[in-house]
Amino acid sequence: MKARLLEKYRNDVIPAMQKEFGRTNIHSLPRIEKICLNMGIGKAIEDAKILEEGVKVMTTIAGQAAVVTKARVSVSNFKLRQGYKIGCRVTLRGQTMYEFFDRLVSTAIPRIRDFRGVSKKSFDKSGNYSIGVEEVTIFPEVDADRLVHPFGMDVTFVIKNSKGPDESRAFLKMMGMPFAE
């Protein structure tokens, strides 16, 4: 069974982008290459159980195993040494990526209290888009009652074949990303 958003991309978004951007080759149109989820857990230095909980939460949200990240450099002000475990990450591609994007846009983001849309300004020069999720409890898979520590995470959409932020913004809007007016 194919992801609902992948079907939408192939049937609705590609023809709309061909018309809007004036390109006939579908391989030259913007598309999501991968979605990167990152969770920095600073308190993991003092308590390893917090990191374990964070990895479980990230794995539950992503639907695939999270990888523990380690500090690259030592920072004495933060009592951080090189090699300390300080977070976790997941890179989603293919079917899993589209399913996560669909859950994020249709289920999780609307659960944010006083939500008025995501920022239009969080694009880099290449057209990649990043948003911060303050609390992972917006995802229905996460049981807020069992969660001991509050976690937040970063979500980055890596967009291929984009000619800049404006093209990526138009593409993500067609895919259903709720941008603020």
PDB file of N, CA and C in Angstrom, residues 4-72:
ATOM      1  N   ARG A   4      -0.424   7.921   1.267  1.00  0.00           N
ATOM      2  CA  ARG A   4      -1.421   8.844   0.712  1.00  0.00           C
ATOM      3  C   ARG A   4      -0.760  10.084   0.108  1.00  0.00           C
ATOM      4  N   LEU A   5       0.252  10.605   0.799  1.00  0.00           N
ATOM      5  CA  LEU A   5       0.929  11.819   0.338  1.00  0.00           C
ATOM      6  C   LEU A   5       1.774  11.570  -0.913  1.00  0.00           C
ATOM      7  N   LEU A   6       2.311  10.358  -1.062  1.00  0.00           N
ATOM      8  CA  LEU A   6       3.071  10.001  -2.261  1.00  0.00           C
ATOM      9  C   LEU A   6       2.143   9.978  -3.471  1.00  0.00           C
ATOM     10  N   GLU A   7       0.943   9.441  -3.292  1.00  0.00           N
ATOM     11  CA  GLU A   7      -0.066   9.442  -4.362  1.00  0.00           C
ATOM     12  C   GLU A   7      -0.444  10.879  -4.741  1.00  0.00           C
ATOM     13  N   LYS A   8      -0.627  11.723  -3.726  1.00  0.00           N
ATOM     14  CA  LYS A   8      -0.963  13.125  -3.970  1.00  0.00           C
ATOM     15  C   LYS A   8       0.158  13.807  -4.748  1.00  0.00           C
ATOM     16  N   TYR A   9       1.409  13.520  -4.370  1.00  0.00           N
ATOM     17  CA  TYR A   9       2.559  14.109  -5.066  1.00  0.00           C
ATOM     18  C   TYR A   9       2.561  13.712  -6.538  1.00  0.00           C
ATOM     19  N   ARG A  10       2.376  12.431  -6.789  1.00  0.00           N
ATOM     20  CA  ARG A  10       2.434  11.947  -8.177  1.00  0.00           C
ATOM     21  C   ARG A  10       1.245  12.408  -9.021  1.00  0.00           C
ATOM     22  N   ASN A  11       0.040  12.392  -8.442  1.00  0.00           N
ATOM     23  CA  ASN A  11      -1.166  12.685  -9.226  1.00  0.00           C
ATOM     24  C   ASN A  11      -1.539  14.164  -9.296  1.00  0.00           C
ATOM     25  N   ASP A  12      -1.283  14.919  -8.230  1.00  0.00           N
ATOM     26  CA  ASP A  12      -1.739  16.308  -8.177  1.00  0.00           C
ATOM     27  C   ASP A  12      -0.603  17.331  -8.213  1.00  0.00           C
ATOM     28  N   VAL A  13       0.430  17.102  -7.391  1.00  0.00           N
ATOM     29  CA  VAL A  13       1.479  18.105  -7.209  1.00  0.00           C
ATOM     30  C   VAL A  13       2.387  18.217  -8.434  1.00  0.00           C
ATOM     31  N   ILE A  14       2.786  17.081  -9.015  1.00  0.00           N
ATOM     32  CA  ILE A  14       3.678  17.132 -10.185  1.00  0.00           C
ATOM     33  C   ILE A  14       3.053  17.917 -11.343  1.00  0.00           C
ATOM     34  N   PRO A  15       1.797  17.624 -11.749  1.00  0.00           N
ATOM     35  CA  PRO A  15       1.206  18.426 -12.830  1.00  0.00           C
ATOM     36  C   PRO A  15       1.067  19.913 -12.472  1.00  0.00           C
ATOM     37  N   ALA A  16       0.742  20.197 -11.216  1.00  0.00           N
ATOM     38  CA  ALA A  16       0.602  21.599 -10.793  1.00  0.00           C
ATOM     39  C   ALA A  16       1.948  22.319 -10.841  1.00  0.00           C
ATOM     40  N   MET A  17       3.019  21.638 -10.412  1.00  0.00           N
ATOM     41  CA  MET A  17       4.352  22.258 -10.452  1.00  0.00           C
ATOM     42  C   MET A  17       4.832  22.437 -11.881  1.00  0.00           C
ATOM     43  N   GLN A  18       4.544  21.478 -12.771  1.00  0.00           N
ATOM     44  CA  GLN A  18       4.934  21.612 -14.174  1.00  0.00           C
ATOM     45  C   GLN A  18       4.303  22.863 -14.772  1.00  0.00           C
ATOM     46  N   LYS A  19       3.060  23.092 -14.423  1.00  0.00           N
ATOM     47  CA  LYS A  19       2.338  24.262 -14.924  1.00  0.00           C
ATOM     48  C   LYS A  19       2.899  25.555 -14.318  1.00  0.00           C
ATOM     49  N   GLU A  20       3.108  25.558 -12.985  1.00  0.00           N
ATOM     50  CA  GLU A  20       3.561  26.764 -12.294  1.00  0.00           C
ATOM     51  C   GLU A  20       5.007  27.131 -12.630  1.00  0.00           C
ATOM     52  N   PHE A  21       5.906  26.127 -12.665  1.00  0.00           N
ATOM     53  CA  PHE A  21       7.318  26.399 -12.886  1.00  0.00           C
ATOM     54  C   PHE A  21       7.707  26.352 -14.368  1.00  0.00           C
ATOM     55  N   GLY A  22       6.805  25.902 -15.224  1.00  0.00           N
ATOM     56  CA  GLY A  22       7.067  25.881 -16.656  1.00  0.00           C
ATOM     57  C   GLY A  22       8.109  24.856 -17.075  1.00  0.00           C
ATOM     58  N   ARG A  23       8.110  23.699 -16.433  1.00  0.00           N
ATOM     59  CA  ARG A  23       9.061  22.642 -16.774  1.00  0.00           C
ATOM     60  C   ARG A  23       8.296  21.411 -17.238  1.00  0.00           C
ATOM     61  N   THR A  24       8.818  20.753 -18.273  1.00  0.00           N
ATOM     62  CA  THR A  24       8.155  19.550 -18.776  1.00  0.00           C
ATOM     63  C   THR A  24       8.749  18.284 -18.175  1.00  0.00           C
ATOM     64  N   ASN A  25      10.034  18.318 -17.829  1.00  0.00           N
ATOM     65  CA  ASN A  25      10.699  17.153 -17.264  1.00  0.00           C
ATOM     66  C   ASN A  25      10.362  17.024 -15.778  1.00  0.00           C
ATOM     67  N   ILE A  26       9.709  15.927 -15.413  1.00  0.00           N
ATOM     68  CA  ILE A  26       9.293  15.764 -14.008  1.00  0.00           C
ATOM     69  C   ILE A  26      10.481  15.558 -13.073  1.00  0.00           C
ATOM     70  N   HIS A  27      11.623  15.125 -13.624  1.00  0.00           N
ATOM     71  CA  HIS A  27      12.804  14.893 -12.790  1.00  0.00           C
ATOM     72  C   HIS A  27      13.519  16.189 -12.417  1.00  0.00           C
ATOM     73  N   SER A  28      13.125  17.292 -13.040  1.00  0.00           N
ATOM     74  CA  SER A  28      13.728  18.591 -12.705  1.00  0.00           C
ATOM     75  C   SER A  28      12.896  19.341 -11.663  1.00  0.00           C
ATOM     76  N   LEU A  29      11.777  18.773 -11.262  1.00  0.00           N
ATOM     77  CA  LEU A  29      10.897  19.414 -10.287  1.00  0.00           C
ATOM     78  C   LEU A  29      11.366  19.136  -8.863  1.00  0.00           C
ATOM     79  N   PRO A  30      11.062  20.039  -7.918  1.00  0.00           N
ATOM     80  CA  PRO A  30      11.431  19.807  -6.519  1.00  0.00           C
ATOM     81  C   PRO A  30      10.743  18.560  -5.963  1.00  0.00           C
ATOM     82  N   ARG A  31      11.462  17.845  -5.118  1.00  0.00           N
ATOM     83  CA  ARG A  31      10.889  16.697  -4.419  1.00  0.00           C
ATOM     84  C   ARG A  31      11.624  16.528  -3.095  1.00  0.00           C
ATOM     85  N   ILE A  32      10.975  15.865  -2.150  1.00  0.00           N
ATOM     86  CA  ILE A  32      11.599  15.634  -0.850  1.00  0.00           C
ATOM     87  C   ILE A  32      12.538  14.447  -0.995  1.00  0.00           C
ATOM     88  N   GLU A  33      13.820  14.684  -0.725  1.00  0.00           N
ATOM     89  CA  GLU A  33      14.802  13.605  -0.787  1.00  0.00           C
ATOM     90  C   GLU A  33      14.787  12.795   0.508  1.00  0.00           C
ATOM     91  N   LYS A  34      14.751  13.516   1.654  1.00  0.00           N
ATOM     92  CA  LYS A  34      14.736  12.855   2.953  1.00  0.00           C
ATOM     93  C   LYS A  34      14.222  13.819   4.004  1.00  0.00           C
ATOM     94  N   ILE A  35      13.787  13.258   5.123  1.00  0.00           N
ATOM     95  CA  ILE A  35      13.391  14.052   6.286  1.00  0.00           C
ATOM     96  C   ILE A  35      14.286  13.607   7.438  1.00  0.00           C
ATOM     97  N   CYS A  36      14.988  14.577   8.027  1.00  0.00           N
ATOM     98  CA  CYS A  36      15.909  14.282   9.133  1.00  0.00           C
ATOM     99  C   CYS A  36      15.282  14.754  10.445  1.00  0.00           C
ATOM    100  N   LEU A  37      15.204  13.861  11.410  1.00  0.00           N
ATOM    101  CA  LEU A  37      14.708  14.187  12.740  1.00  0.00           C
ATOM    102  C   LEU A  37      15.896  14.179  13.691  1.00  0.00           C
ATOM    103  N   ASN A  38      16.011  15.208  14.511  1.00  0.00           N
ATOM    104  CA  ASN A  38      17.129  15.312  15.444  1.00  0.00           C
ATOM    105  C   ASN A  38      16.604  15.732  16.813  1.00  0.00           C
ATOM    106  N   MET A  39      17.112  15.062  17.848  1.00  0.00           N
ATOM    107  CA  MET A  39      16.719  15.396  19.212  1.00  0.00           C
ATOM    108  C   MET A  39      17.983  15.554  20.055  1.00  0.00           C
ATOM    109  N   GLY A  40      18.260  16.776  20.469  1.00  0.00           N
ATOM    110  CA  GLY A  40      19.383  17.030  21.358  1.00  0.00           C
ATOM    111  C   GLY A  40      18.914  16.895  22.792  1.00  0.00           C
ATOM    112  N   ILE A  41      19.607  16.060  23.573  1.00  0.00           N
ATOM    113  CA  ILE A  41      19.202  15.808  24.953  1.00  0.00           C
ATOM    114  C   ILE A  41      20.376  16.186  25.852  1.00  0.00           C
ATOM    115  N   GLY A  42      20.427  17.446  26.256  1.00  0.00           N
ATOM    116  CA  GLY A  42      21.534  17.942  27.056  1.00  0.00           C
ATOM    117  C   GLY A  42      21.642  17.294  28.417  1.00  0.00           C
ATOM    118  N   LYS A  43      20.504  16.910  28.994  1.00  0.00           N
ATOM    119  CA  LYS A  43      20.508  16.300  30.335  1.00  0.00           C
ATOM    120  C   LYS A  43      21.023  14.866  30.316  1.00  0.00           C
ATOM    121  N   ALA A  44      21.279  14.331  29.121  1.00  0.00           N
ATOM    122  CA  ALA A  44      21.775  12.956  29.007  1.00  0.00           C
ATOM    123  C   ALA A  44      23.176  12.803  29.587  1.00  0.00           C
ATOM    124  N   ILE A  45      23.894  13.919  29.747  1.00  0.00           N
ATOM    125  CA  ILE A  45      25.238  13.885  30.333  1.00  0.00           C
ATOM    126  C   ILE A  45      25.160  13.406  31.784  1.00  0.00           C
ATOM    127  N   GLU A  46      24.136  13.889  32.516  1.00  0.00           N
ATOM    128  CA  GLU A  46      23.985  13.530  33.922  1.00  0.00           C
ATOM    129  C   GLU A  46      23.260  12.200  34.129  1.00  0.00           C
ATOM    130  N   ASP A  47      22.306  11.891  33.268  1.00  0.00           N
ATOM    131  CA  ASP A  47      21.488  10.693  33.468  1.00  0.00           C
ATOM    132  C   ASP A  47      21.281   9.969  32.132  1.00  0.00           C
ATOM    133  N   ALA A  48      21.826   8.773  32.006  1.00  0.00           N
ATOM    134  CA  ALA A  48      21.736   7.990  30.764  1.00  0.00           C
ATOM    135  C   ALA A  48      20.306   7.500  30.496  1.00  0.00           C
ATOM    136  N   LYS A  49      19.475   7.407  31.550  1.00  0.00           N
ATOM    137  CA  LYS A  49      18.098   6.949  31.367  1.00  0.00           C
ATOM    138  C   LYS A  49      17.281   7.945  30.550  1.00  0.00           C
ATOM    139  N   ILE A  50      17.614   9.215  30.653  1.00  0.00           N
ATOM    140  CA  ILE A  50      16.921  10.240  29.878  1.00  0.00           C
ATOM    141  C   ILE A  50      17.178  10.021  28.389  1.00  0.00           C
ATOM    142  N   LEU A  51      18.419   9.696  28.057  1.00  0.00           N
ATOM    143  CA  LEU A  51      18.773   9.417  26.659  1.00  0.00           C
ATOM    144  C   LEU A  51      18.021   8.193  26.147  1.00  0.00           C
ATOM    145  N   GLU A  52      17.951   7.145  26.961  1.00  0.00           N
ATOM    146  CA  GLU A  52      17.216   5.934  26.567  1.00  0.00           C
ATOM    147  C   GLU A  52      15.751   6.244  26.288  1.00  0.00           C
ATOM    148  N   GLU A  53      15.155   7.069  27.150  1.00  0.00           N
ATOM    149  CA  GLU A  53      13.754   7.462  26.967  1.00  0.00           C
ATOM    150  C   GLU A  53      13.590   8.263  25.670  1.00  0.00           C
ATOM    151  N   GLY A  54      14.540   9.175  25.420  1.00  0.00           N
ATOM    152  CA  GLY A  54      14.503   9.970  24.197  1.00  0.00           C
ATOM    153  C   GLY A  54      14.609   9.116  22.946  1.00  0.00           C
ATOM    154  N   VAL A  55      15.478   8.114  22.979  1.00  0.00           N
ATOM    155  CA  VAL A  55      15.639   7.206  21.838  1.00  0.00           C
ATOM    156  C   VAL A  55      14.348   6.415  21.602  1.00  0.00           C
ATOM    157  N   LYS A  56      13.703   5.957  22.677  1.00  0.00           N
ATOM    158  CA  LYS A  56      12.430   5.220  22.551  1.00  0.00           C
ATOM    159  C   LYS A  56      11.351   6.104  21.935  1.00  0.00           C
ATOM    160  N   VAL A  57      11.278   7.357  22.400  1.00  0.00           N
ATOM    161  CA  VAL A  57      10.273   8.295  21.889  1.00  0.00           C
ATOM    162  C   VAL A  57      10.521   8.570  20.399  1.00  0.00           C
ATOM    163  N   MET A  58      11.782   8.835  20.036  1.00  0.00           N
ATOM    164  CA  MET A  58      12.131   9.115  18.634  1.00  0.00           C
ATOM    165  C   MET A  58      11.819   7.915  17.747  1.00  0.00           C
ATOM    166  N   THR A  59      12.129   6.718  18.226  1.00  0.00           N
ATOM    167  CA  THR A  59      11.844   5.495  17.466  1.00  0.00           C
ATOM    168  C   THR A  59      10.344   5.319  17.267  1.00  0.00           C
ATOM    169  N   THR A  60       9.567   5.603  18.291  1.00  0.00           N
ATOM    170  CA  THR A  60       8.108   5.501  18.204  1.00  0.00           C
ATOM    171  C   THR A  60       7.552   6.486  17.184  1.00  0.00           C
ATOM    172  N   ILE A  61       8.037   7.710  17.213  1.00  0.00           N
ATOM    173  CA  ILE A  61       7.546   8.746  16.294  1.00  0.00           C
ATOM    174  C   ILE A  61       7.929   8.439  14.854  1.00  0.00           C
ATOM    175  N   ALA A  62       9.188   8.060  14.644  1.00  0.00           N
ATOM    176  CA  ALA A  62       9.709   7.873  13.288  1.00  0.00           C
ATOM    177  C   ALA A  62       9.283   6.554  12.657  1.00  0.00           C
ATOM    178  N   GLY A  63       9.073   5.537  13.486  1.00  0.00           N
ATOM    179  CA  GLY A  63       8.742   4.241  12.927  1.00  0.00           C
ATOM    180  C   GLY A  63       9.972   3.466  12.495  1.00  0.00           C
ATOM    181  N   GLN A  64      11.133   3.942  12.847  1.00  0.00           N
ATOM    182  CA  GLN A  64      12.380   3.211  12.607  1.00  0.00           C
ATOM    183  C   GLN A  64      13.370   3.573  13.701  1.00  0.00           C
ATOM    184  N   ALA A  65      14.364   2.727  13.885  1.00  0.00           N
ATOM    185  CA  ALA A  65      15.285   2.862  15.024  1.00  0.00           C
ATOM    186  C   ALA A  65      16.077   4.161  14.985  1.00  0.00           C
ATOM    187  N   ALA A  66      16.163   4.827  16.133  1.00  0.00           N
ATOM    188  CA  ALA A  66      16.934   6.057  16.260  1.00  0.00           C
ATOM    189  C   ALA A  66      18.392   5.720  16.549  1.00  0.00           C
ATOM    190  N   VAL A  67      19.303   6.568  16.054  1.00  0.00           N
ATOM    191  CA  VAL A  67      20.735   6.396  16.256  1.00  0.00           C
ATOM    192  C   VAL A  67      21.194   7.414  17.298  1.00  0.00           C
ATOM    193  N   VAL A  68      21.977   6.959  18.274  1.00  0.00           N
ATOM    194  CA  VAL A  68      22.497   7.852  19.313  1.00  0.00           C
ATOM    195  C   VAL A  68      23.623   8.704  18.716  1.00  0.00           C
ATOM    196  N   THR A  69      23.600  10.018  19.001  1.00  0.00           N
ATOM    197  CA  THR A  69      24.659  10.912  18.525  1.00  0.00           C
ATOM    198  C   THR A  69      25.596  11.242  19.679  1.00  0.00           C
ATOM    199  N   LYS A  70      26.863  11.455  19.324  1.00  0.00           N
ATOM    200  CA  LYS A  70      27.884  11.769  20.326  1.00  0.00           C
ATOM    201  C   LYS A  70      28.465  13.144  20.066  1.00  0.00           C
ATOM    202  N   ALA A  71      28.974  13.765  21.125  1.00  0.00           N
ATOM    203  CA  ALA A  71      29.585  15.093  21.016  1.00  0.00           C
ATOM    204  C   ALA A  71      30.863  14.997  20.187  1.00  0.00           C
ATOM    205  N   ARG A  72      31.039  15.936  19.265  1.00  0.00           N
ATOM    206  CA  ARG A  72      32.236  15.948  18.415  1.00  0.00           C
ATOM    207  C   ARG A  72      33.398  16.649  19.090  1.00  0.00           C
TER     208      ARG A  72
END
